[in-house]
Coordinates of C-alpha atoms in Angstrom, one line a residue:
M147 CA -6.5 -5.6 32.7
G148 CA -6.4 -2.0 31.9
N149 CA -3.3 0.0 31.3
L150 CA -0.4 -1.1 32.9
R151 CA 2.1 0.3 34.8
E152 CA 5.6 -0.3 36.7
Y153 CA 5.6 -0.1 40.4
Q154 CA 8.5 -0.8 42.8
V155 CA 6.9 -1.7 46.2
I156 CA 9.3 -2.3 49.2
G157 CA 7.5 -4.2 52.4
R158 CA 8.8 -6.2 55.2
K159 CA 7.7 -8.0 58.4
K160 CA 6.0 -5.7 61.4
P161 CA 9.0 -5.0 63.9
T162 CA 8.6 -7.2 67.1
E163 CA 11.0 -7.5 70.3
K164 CA 12.4 -10.6 68.9
E165 CA 13.4 -8.9 65.5
P166 CA 13.0 -5.0 65.9
V167 CA 14.9 -4.3 62.4
P168 CA 13.3 -6.8 60.0
K169 CA 14.7 -7.3 56.7
L170 CA 13.3 -5.3 53.6
Y171 CA 11.9 -6.9 50.5
R172 CA 11.9 -5.1 47.2
M173 CA 9.9 -6.3 44.0
R174 CA 9.2 -4.6 40.9
L175 CA 5.8 -5.2 39.2
F176 CA 3.3 -4.3 36.7
A177 CA -0.2 -3.7 37.4
P178 CA -2.9 -1.1 36.4
N179 CA -2.8 0.6 39.8
E180 CA -1.3 1.1 43.2
V181 CA -4.1 -1.4 44.8
V182 CA -3.5 -4.1 42.4
A183 CA 0.6 -3.7 42.9
K184 CA 0.4 -4.0 46.7
S185 CA -2.1 -7.2 46.1
R186 CA 0.2 -8.9 43.9
Y187 CA 3.2 -8.1 45.9
W188 CA 1.8 -10.0 49.1
Y189 CA 0.9 -12.9 46.6
F190 CA 4.5 -13.3 45.6
I191 CA 6.2 -12.4 48.7
K192 CA 4.2 -15.0 50.4
K193 CA 5.4 -17.7 48.1
V194 CA 8.8 -16.7 47.9
N195 CA 9.9 -15.5 51.5
K196 CA 6.8 -16.5 53.6
V197 CA 6.0 -13.3 54.8
K198 CA 2.0 -12.7 55.1
K199 CA 0.1 -9.5 54.9
A200 CA -1.4 -9.7 58.4
S201 CA 1.9 -9.9 59.8
G202 CA 3.8 -7.5 57.5
E203 CA 3.6 -3.7 56.4
I204 CA 4.2 -1.8 53.3
V205 CA 7.2 0.6 53.5
S206 CA 6.9 2.3 50.1
V207 CA 5.2 2.1 46.5
N208 CA 6.8 4.1 43.8
E209 CA 5.9 4.2 40.3
I210 CA 8.8 3.7 37.5
F211 CA 8.9 5.6 34.6
E212 CA 11.0 5.0 31.2
R213 CA 14.2 6.5 30.9
K214 CA 14.0 7.2 27.3
P215 CA 10.3 6.7 26.3
T216 CA 10.7 8.1 22.7
S217 CA 13.2 5.4 21.5
V218 CA 12.5 1.8 20.2
K219 CA 14.1 -0.7 21.9
N220 CA 14.3 -4.4 22.0
F221 CA 13.0 -6.4 25.3
G222 CA 13.3 -9.9 26.4
I223 CA 10.5 -11.5 28.9
W224 CA 11.1 -14.4 31.1
L225 CA 7.9 -15.6 32.4
R226 CA 6.0 -18.3 33.9
Y227 CA 2.1 -19.2 33.4
D228 CA -0.2 -21.8 34.2
S229 CA -2.5 -23.4 31.5
R230 CA -4.8 -26.5 32.0
S231 CA -2.1 -29.1 31.6
G232 CA 0.3 -27.7 34.1
T233 CA 3.2 -25.0 34.7
H234 CA 5.6 -23.7 31.9
N235 CA 8.5 -21.6 31.4
M236 CA 8.8 -19.1 28.1
Y237 CA 10.9 -16.4 27.0
K238 CA 9.7 -14.1 24.4
E239 CA 11.1 -10.9 22.8
Y240 CA 9.0 -7.7 21.9
R241 CA 10.2 -4.2 20.3
E242 CA 8.4 -1.6 22.2
L243 CA 9.1 2.0 23.3
S244 CA 9.0 1.2 27.2
R245 CA 8.9 -1.9 29.5
V246 CA 5.7 -1.3 30.6
E247 CA 4.4 -1.7 26.6
A248 CA 6.4 -4.8 26.1
V249 CA 4.7 -6.4 29.1
S250 CA 1.3 -5.0 27.9
S251 CA 2.0 -7.0 24.4
C252 CA 3.1 -9.8 26.3
Y253 CA 0.2 -10.5 28.4
K254 CA -2.1 -9.8 25.2
D255 CA 0.0 -12.0 23.0
M256 CA -0.4 -14.8 25.9
A257 CA -4.1 -14.2 26.2
A258 CA -4.1 -14.6 22.2
R259 CA -2.0 -17.8 21.7
H260 CA -2.3 -19.7 25.0
R261 CA -5.4 -18.5 26.5
A262 CA -3.6 -17.6 29.6
R263 CA -5.2 -15.1 32.1
F264 CA -3.7 -12.2 33.6
S265 CA -3.6 -14.1 37.0
S266 CA -1.9 -16.9 35.7
I267 CA 1.1 -15.3 34.2
H268 CA 4.2 -14.5 36.4
I269 CA 6.9 -12.1 34.9
I270 CA 9.9 -13.2 36.2
K271 CA 12.3 -11.0 34.2
V272 CA 12.2 -8.0 31.8
A273 CA 15.6 -7.0 30.0
E274 CA 16.4 -4.8 27.4
V275 CA 18.3 -7.1 24.5
K276 CA 21.0 -5.7 22.4
T277 CA 20.7 -6.1 18.7
A278 CA 23.0 -8.7 18.3
D279 CA 21.4 -10.8 21.0
V280 CA 18.0 -10.9 19.6
R281 CA 16.8 -14.4 18.9
R282 CA 13.4 -14.6 17.6
P283 CA 13.3 -14.5 13.7
Y284 CA 9.9 -12.2 13.9
I285 CA 12.0 -9.7 15.7
R286 CA 15.4 -10.0 13.7
Q287 CA 13.6 -9.3 10.5
I288 CA 12.7 -5.7 11.7
L289 CA 16.3 -5.3 12.4
D290 CA 17.5 -5.1 9.0
P291 CA 19.0 -1.7 8.0
K292 CA 17.6 -2.1 4.3
I293 CA 14.0 -3.2 5.1
K294 CA 11.5 -1.7 2.8
F295 CA 7.9 -1.0 3.2
P296 CA 6.4 -0.2 -0.1
V297 CA 3.1 1.5 -0.3
P298 CA 0.3 1.0 -3.1
H299 CA 0.0 5.1 -3.6
R300 CA 1.9 7.7 -2.4
V301 CA 0.1 11.0 -0.9
V302 CA 2.0 13.9 -2.8
R303 CA 2.9 16.5 -0.3
A304 CA 4.2 20.0 -1.3
S305 CA 7.8 20.3 -1.4
S306 CA 7.8 24.0 -0.1
K307 CA 5.4 26.7 1.3
R308 CA 5.2 28.1 -2.1
Y309 CA 3.0 25.4 -3.2
A310 CA 1.2 24.4 0.2
K311 CA -2.1 25.7 -1.2
T312 CA -1.8 24.2 -4.9
F313 CA -4.3 21.6 -5.4
S314 CA -3.0 18.1 -5.2
A315 CA -4.5 15.3 -7.5
H316 CA -3.6 11.8 -7.7
D317 CA -4.6 11.7 -11.4
A318 CA -5.6 14.4 -14.1
Q319 CA -7.0 13.3 -17.3
L320 CA -8.3 15.7 -20.6
D321 CA -11.1 14.4 -22.6
Y322 CA -10.9 13.4 -26.3
Y323 CA -10.8 17.1 -27.7
G324 CA -8.6 18.4 -24.8
R325 CA -11.2 20.8 -23.7
R326 CA -12.1 19.3 -20.2
L327 CA -9.8 18.3 -17.4
A328 CA -10.9 15.7 -14.7
T329 CA -9.1 15.2 -11.4
C330 CA -9.1 13.1 -8.6
S331 CA -7.7 13.2 -5.1
S332 CA -7.6 12.1 -1.5
D333 CA -10.8 14.4 -0.7
R334 CA -13.0 11.3 -2.4
T335 CA -13.9 14.2 -5.0
I336 CA -13.9 14.4 -8.7
K337 CA -13.5 17.9 -10.2
I338 CA -14.3 18.8 -13.6
F339 CA -12.6 21.6 -15.2
E340 CA -13.2 23.6 -18.7
V341 CA -9.9 24.1 -20.3
D342 CA -9.5 27.1 -22.7
N343 CA -5.5 27.7 -23.8
E344 CA -4.1 28.7 -20.6
T345 CA -7.0 29.0 -18.5
H346 CA -9.5 26.8 -16.8
R347 CA -12.5 27.1 -14.8
Q348 CA -14.1 24.2 -12.5
V349 CA -17.6 23.7 -13.6
D350 CA -18.8 20.7 -11.5
V351 CA -17.2 18.4 -8.6
L352 CA -18.5 14.5 -8.4
R353 CA -19.2 13.1 -4.8
G354 CA -20.0 9.5 -4.2
H355 CA -16.6 7.7 -3.1
S356 CA -15.9 6.8 0.2
G357 CA -12.3 6.7 -0.1
P358 CA -9.4 8.6 -1.8
V359 CA -10.0 8.3 -5.6
W360 CA -6.8 7.0 -7.4
Q361 CA -7.7 7.2 -11.3
V362 CA -10.2 8.7 -13.6
A363 CA -10.8 8.0 -17.5
W364 CA -12.4 9.3 -20.2
A365 CA -14.7 7.2 -22.8
H366 CA -14.6 7.9 -26.4
P367 CA -16.9 10.8 -27.5
K368 CA -18.9 8.6 -29.7
F369 CA -20.5 7.2 -26.3
G370 CA -21.4 10.6 -25.1
N371 CA -19.5 12.5 -22.2
I372 CA -18.7 9.3 -20.0
L373 CA -16.3 9.4 -17.1
A374 CA -15.1 6.4 -15.1
S375 CA -13.3 6.5 -11.6
C376 CA -11.8 4.1 -9.1
S377 CA -11.1 4.5 -5.5
Y378 CA -9.8 2.8 -2.2
D379 CA -13.4 2.0 -1.3
T380 CA -13.4 -1.2 -3.8
H381 CA -15.7 0.6 -6.0
V382 CA -15.6 1.8 -9.7
Y383 CA -18.1 4.4 -10.4
I384 CA -19.3 5.5 -14.5
W385 CA -20.7 9.2 -14.6
R386 CA -22.5 10.2 -17.5
E387 CA -23.4 13.9 -18.4
Y388 CA -27.0 14.8 -19.4
N389 CA -28.1 18.3 -20.4
G390 CA -25.2 19.7 -18.7
A391 CA -25.4 17.9 -15.2
W392 CA -23.4 14.7 -14.3
T393 CA -25.1 11.8 -12.7
H394 CA -23.7 8.3 -11.5
V395 CA -24.9 5.8 -13.9
K396 CA -23.4 2.5 -12.7
D397 CA -21.5 1.3 -9.5
H398 CA -19.1 -1.4 -10.2
A399 CA -18.7 -3.1 -6.9
V400 CA -17.1 -7.0 -7.7
H401 CA -13.7 -6.2 -6.1
T402 CA -12.7 -6.9 -2.4
S403 CA -9.8 -4.4 -2.2
S404 CA -8.7 -1.2 -3.3
V405 CA -9.2 -0.7 -7.3
N406 CA -6.0 0.9 -8.4
S407 CA -6.5 1.4 -12.1
I408 CA -8.8 1.5 -14.7
S409 CA -8.8 1.8 -18.6
W410 CA -11.2 2.0 -21.3
A411 CA -10.8 -0.1 -24.3
P412 CA -10.1 1.5 -28.1
H413 CA -13.8 2.4 -29.3
E414 CA -13.6 -0.2 -32.0
H415 CA -14.1 -2.6 -29.1
G416 CA -17.2 -0.9 -27.8
L417 CA -17.9 0.7 -24.4
V418 CA -15.5 -1.9 -22.4
L419 CA -13.7 -1.0 -19.2
A420 CA -10.9 -2.8 -17.6
C421 CA -10.4 -2.5 -13.9
A422 CA -7.5 -3.7 -11.9
S423 CA -7.5 -4.2 -8.0
S424 CA -5.2 -5.0 -5.2
D425 CA -7.2 -8.2 -4.5
G426 CA -5.2 -9.5 -7.3
K427 CA -8.3 -9.6 -10.0
I428 CA -9.2 -7.6 -13.1
S429 CA -12.6 -7.4 -14.1
V430 CA -13.8 -6.3 -17.6
L431 CA -17.2 -4.3 -17.7
T432 CA -18.8 -4.3 -21.2
C433 CA -21.9 -2.1 -21.9
K434 CA -24.3 -4.0 -24.0
E435 CA -26.5 -2.6 -26.9
D436 CA -29.7 -2.5 -24.6
G437 CA -27.7 -0.3 -21.9
S438 CA -27.2 -3.0 -19.5
W439 CA -23.9 -3.8 -18.2
E440 CA -21.9 -7.2 -17.7
S441 CA -18.3 -7.9 -16.2
V442 CA -16.0 -10.7 -16.2
L443 CA -13.7 -11.1 -13.1
F444 CA -10.5 -13.3 -13.2
V445 CA -7.4 -13.7 -11.3
A446 CA -4.3 -11.9 -12.6
H447 CA -1.6 -11.2 -10.2
H448 CA -2.2 -13.0 -6.9
I449 CA -0.6 -10.4 -4.6
G450 CA -2.2 -7.6 -6.5
V451 CA -2.5 -5.6 -9.7
N452 CA -1.4 -1.9 -9.8
A453 CA -2.0 -1.0 -13.7
V454 CA -3.8 -2.0 -16.9
S455 CA -3.6 -1.0 -20.4
W456 CA -5.2 -1.5 -23.5
A457 CA -3.8 -2.7 -26.9
P458 CA -4.4 -0.6 -29.8
A459 CA -7.4 -2.1 -31.8
T460 CA -5.4 -2.1 -35.1
S461 CA -3.6 -5.2 -35.7
P462 CA 0.2 -4.7 -35.7
G463 CA 1.4 -4.2 -39.4
S464 CA -2.4 -4.0 -40.7
L465 CA -2.0 -0.8 -42.1
V466 CA 0.9 -1.5 -44.2
T467 CA -0.5 -4.8 -45.9
T468 CA -3.8 -3.9 -46.5
V469 CA -4.8 -4.4 -50.2
G470 CA -7.1 -2.3 -52.6
G471 CA -7.9 0.3 -50.1
T472 CA -9.4 -1.9 -47.5
A473 CA -9.8 -0.3 -44.2
A474 CA -7.4 -1.9 -41.8
S475 CA -8.6 -4.9 -39.6
V476 CA -9.7 -4.7 -35.8
G477 CA -7.3 -7.2 -34.0
P478 CA -8.8 -9.0 -30.8
K479 CA -9.3 -7.8 -27.3
R480 CA -5.8 -7.3 -25.6
F481 CA -4.5 -5.4 -22.7
V482 CA -1.2 -5.6 -20.6
S483 CA -1.0 -5.7 -16.8
G484 CA 1.4 -5.0 -13.7
G485 CA 1.1 -6.2 -10.5
C486 CA 2.7 -6.7 -7.0
D487 CA 4.2 -9.7 -8.0
N488 CA 7.2 -8.0 -10.2
H489 CA 5.5 -9.2 -13.3
V490 CA 3.9 -7.8 -16.5
K491 CA 1.4 -9.9 -18.5
I492 CA -0.3 -9.7 -21.4
W493 CA -4.3 -11.1 -21.6
K494 CA -6.3 -11.8 -24.7
E495 CA -10.1 -12.5 -24.8
E496 CA -10.9 -15.7 -26.5
N497 CA -14.7 -17.0 -26.6
G498 CA -15.6 -14.5 -24.1
Q499 CA -13.0 -15.8 -21.5
W500 CA -9.8 -13.8 -20.6
K501 CA -6.6 -16.0 -21.0
E502 CA -2.9 -15.2 -20.5
E503 CA -1.3 -14.7 -23.7
A504 CA 2.5 -13.8 -22.5
D505 CA 4.1 -13.5 -19.3
I506 CA 6.8 -11.4 -20.6
G507 CA 9.1 -10.9 -17.8
G508 CA 9.2 -8.2 -14.9
H509 CA 11.2 -6.1 -12.4
N510 CA 12.9 -6.8 -9.1
D511 CA 10.3 -4.9 -7.2
W512 CA 6.5 -4.1 -7.8
V513 CA 5.4 -2.9 -11.0
R514 CA 3.5 0.5 -10.5
D515 CA 2.4 1.4 -14.5
V516 CA 2.3 -0.2 -17.7
C517 CA 1.4 1.7 -20.8
W518 CA 0.8 0.0 -24.5
A519 CA 2.2 2.4 -27.2
P520 CA -0.1 3.5 -29.8
N521 CA -0.1 1.6 -33.4
V522 CA 1.1 3.6 -36.1
G523 CA 0.9 0.7 -38.6
L524 CA 4.2 -0.6 -38.1
P525 CA 4.6 -4.7 -37.3
S526 CA 6.1 -4.1 -34.0
S527 CA 4.1 -3.8 -30.8
C528 CA 5.7 -1.7 -28.0
I529 CA 5.1 -1.8 -24.1
A530 CA 6.4 0.4 -21.3
S531 CA 6.6 -0.6 -17.6
C532 CA 7.9 1.1 -14.8
S533 CA 8.6 -0.2 -11.2
Q534 CA 9.2 0.3 -7.3
D535 CA 12.8 -0.6 -8.0
K536 CA 13.3 2.7 -9.8
T537 CA 13.7 1.3 -13.5
V538 CA 11.7 1.6 -16.6
Y539 CA 11.4 -1.0 -19.4
V540 CA 10.6 -1.3 -23.0
W541 CA 9.1 -4.4 -24.2
T542 CA 9.2 -4.8 -27.9
Q543 CA 7.6 -7.5 -30.1
E544 CA 8.8 -7.5 -33.6
Q545 CA 6.2 -9.4 -35.2
P546 CA 2.9 -10.8 -33.9
G547 CA 3.5 -14.1 -32.2
T548 CA 7.5 -13.6 -31.7
Q549 CA 9.1 -13.2 -28.2
W550 CA 8.9 -9.9 -26.3
T551 CA 12.5 -8.4 -26.0
K552 CA 13.1 -6.4 -22.9
K553 CA 15.4 -3.2 -23.0
P554 CA 15.9 -0.7 -20.2
L555 CA 15.0 3.0 -20.9
R556 CA 18.3 4.0 -19.4
S557 CA 21.6 2.5 -18.3
E558 CA 21.0 3.6 -14.7
P559 CA 18.1 3.5 -12.3
F560 CA 16.4 6.7 -11.9
A561 CA 16.7 9.0 -8.8
D562 CA 13.6 7.8 -7.4
V563 CA 10.6 5.5 -7.7
V564 CA 8.9 5.7 -11.0
W565 CA 5.2 5.8 -10.8
R566 CA 3.5 6.8 -13.9
V567 CA 4.6 6.0 -17.8
S568 CA 2.7 7.4 -20.6
W569 CA 3.2 7.4 -24.5
S570 CA 2.6 10.4 -26.9
P571 CA 0.0 9.8 -29.6
S572 CA 2.4 9.0 -32.2
G573 CA 4.2 6.6 -29.9
N574 CA 7.6 7.7 -30.3
V575 CA 7.8 9.8 -27.1
L576 CA 7.4 8.3 -23.7
A577 CA 6.7 10.5 -20.5
V578 CA 8.2 9.2 -17.1
S579 CA 6.9 10.5 -13.9
C580 CA 9.2 9.7 -10.7
G581 CA 8.9 10.4 -7.0
D582 CA 11.2 13.0 -7.0
N583 CA 8.8 15.5 -8.6
K584 CA 10.0 15.5 -12.0
V585 CA 8.5 14.4 -15.5
N586 CA 11.2 13.0 -17.9
L587 CA 10.6 12.9 -21.7
W588 CA 12.2 10.3 -23.9
K589 CA 12.5 10.0 -27.2
E590 CA 13.0 7.0 -29.9
G591 CA 15.8 7.9 -32.3
L592 CA 16.0 6.4 -36.1
D593 CA 18.4 3.8 -34.4
G594 CA 15.8 2.4 -31.9
E595 CA 17.5 3.8 -28.9
F596 CA 15.7 6.2 -26.7
S597 CA 17.3 9.7 -25.7
E598 CA 16.2 12.2 -22.9
I599 CA 14.7 15.2 -24.5
G600 CA 13.9 17.3 -21.4
D601 CA 12.1 17.5 -18.1
V602 CA 9.5 19.1 -16.1
T603 CA 10.1 19.8 -12.4
E604 CA 7.1 20.7 -10.2
G605 CA 6.2 24.4 -10.6
A606 CA 7.9 24.8 -13.8
G607 CA 6.8 26.0 -16.9
A608 CA 7.4 24.1 -20.6
P609 CA 9.8 21.3 -20.3
A610 CA 13.7 22.4 -21.1
G611 CA 14.8 21.3 -24.6
A612 CA 11.5 19.9 -25.5
S613 CA 10.8 22.3 -28.6
G614 CA 10.3 21.1 -31.8

């Protein structure tokens, strides 16, 4: 069919002594070029007005252009087409920039849905339709002024030219000792830096992913220098450093969509990694004693999983209930996940299988991140979650086995989408990262309420009011 154009073709019968000034017939046609436009003109004019090409002539052929080709409009198309069973009339609606694009979409739609050929379709009328007069639901849903299209990940751009050359990373993680920094970005690389007080030096660049790298995570140093990375390319890579050189030791490729989040389990559970993917599944990758890897895959959130965070290895309250100086007991493997179904769920391992322990509730939009607070020996457990709905909730379980209670971090929503939450090592300060390029710090008081103690804006130094 080619790229269509709109033509105005004017023709008539050839002048004769009996009819020296024949009547003119004008027709607007959609065709890839003038030759096809003339051919279709004679085809239709013969059927409608009984004028043959042999006894007629073309007076003029003009191409018609859209008046406002940059504004989106609603178009209604009345058409007739021939199928294998008969001739049918039809009305369709499209939202395009021009009449030509609307008709092109119509031809493609008819070919896909009804197997109608270009030659068997007769466009009767094409008209722009007002918003109030739109009939079809698939067009009306786009006209909603409050329509939203959430994105799994935002590509952060510099807020001004001052920061245009600043390296932009999706994630940055310090190792256990705070001496090495790993960053990842949409350039599909992972960069390793050595950090010394306020100075840093790039020591290596890890390449291997074929898509943007969303997150990196350091394993506990008891297992060596091990780093995990997840990417849009559906892969999770595990890197290990040998004699100052980084090598790729494991390619975890069990997911069918973007892997959005990874998290290492507490070292008491061994070398175990949880991976959350947009395919709605979570995989748990475990390194055995012989160095081989095994994985377990299960469905967690049907629409997609955005975040995962492990529970502390120490059982809640075990540090205050130990007797005779016995070491605190190690609890079962548990982690929390947040997904595109707006829910926050807790998972527990039982006999080598992962089962849903609790669906503690959710937000009014996608859950972007979850973080389980470190255990300081108290009986209560605490989880923070943030969402596309600009809210942060703190979930608390006073005793193991009791119900989880939800409490908003602040009474009003944040100014923008909340992307990440992270607890301090002591578990009483929560960092909240928003889409307005600000990081807010919240501290829990003796009354159990959280209050803001400072914030960090892009390009600023230490958080204001965060001293002490």
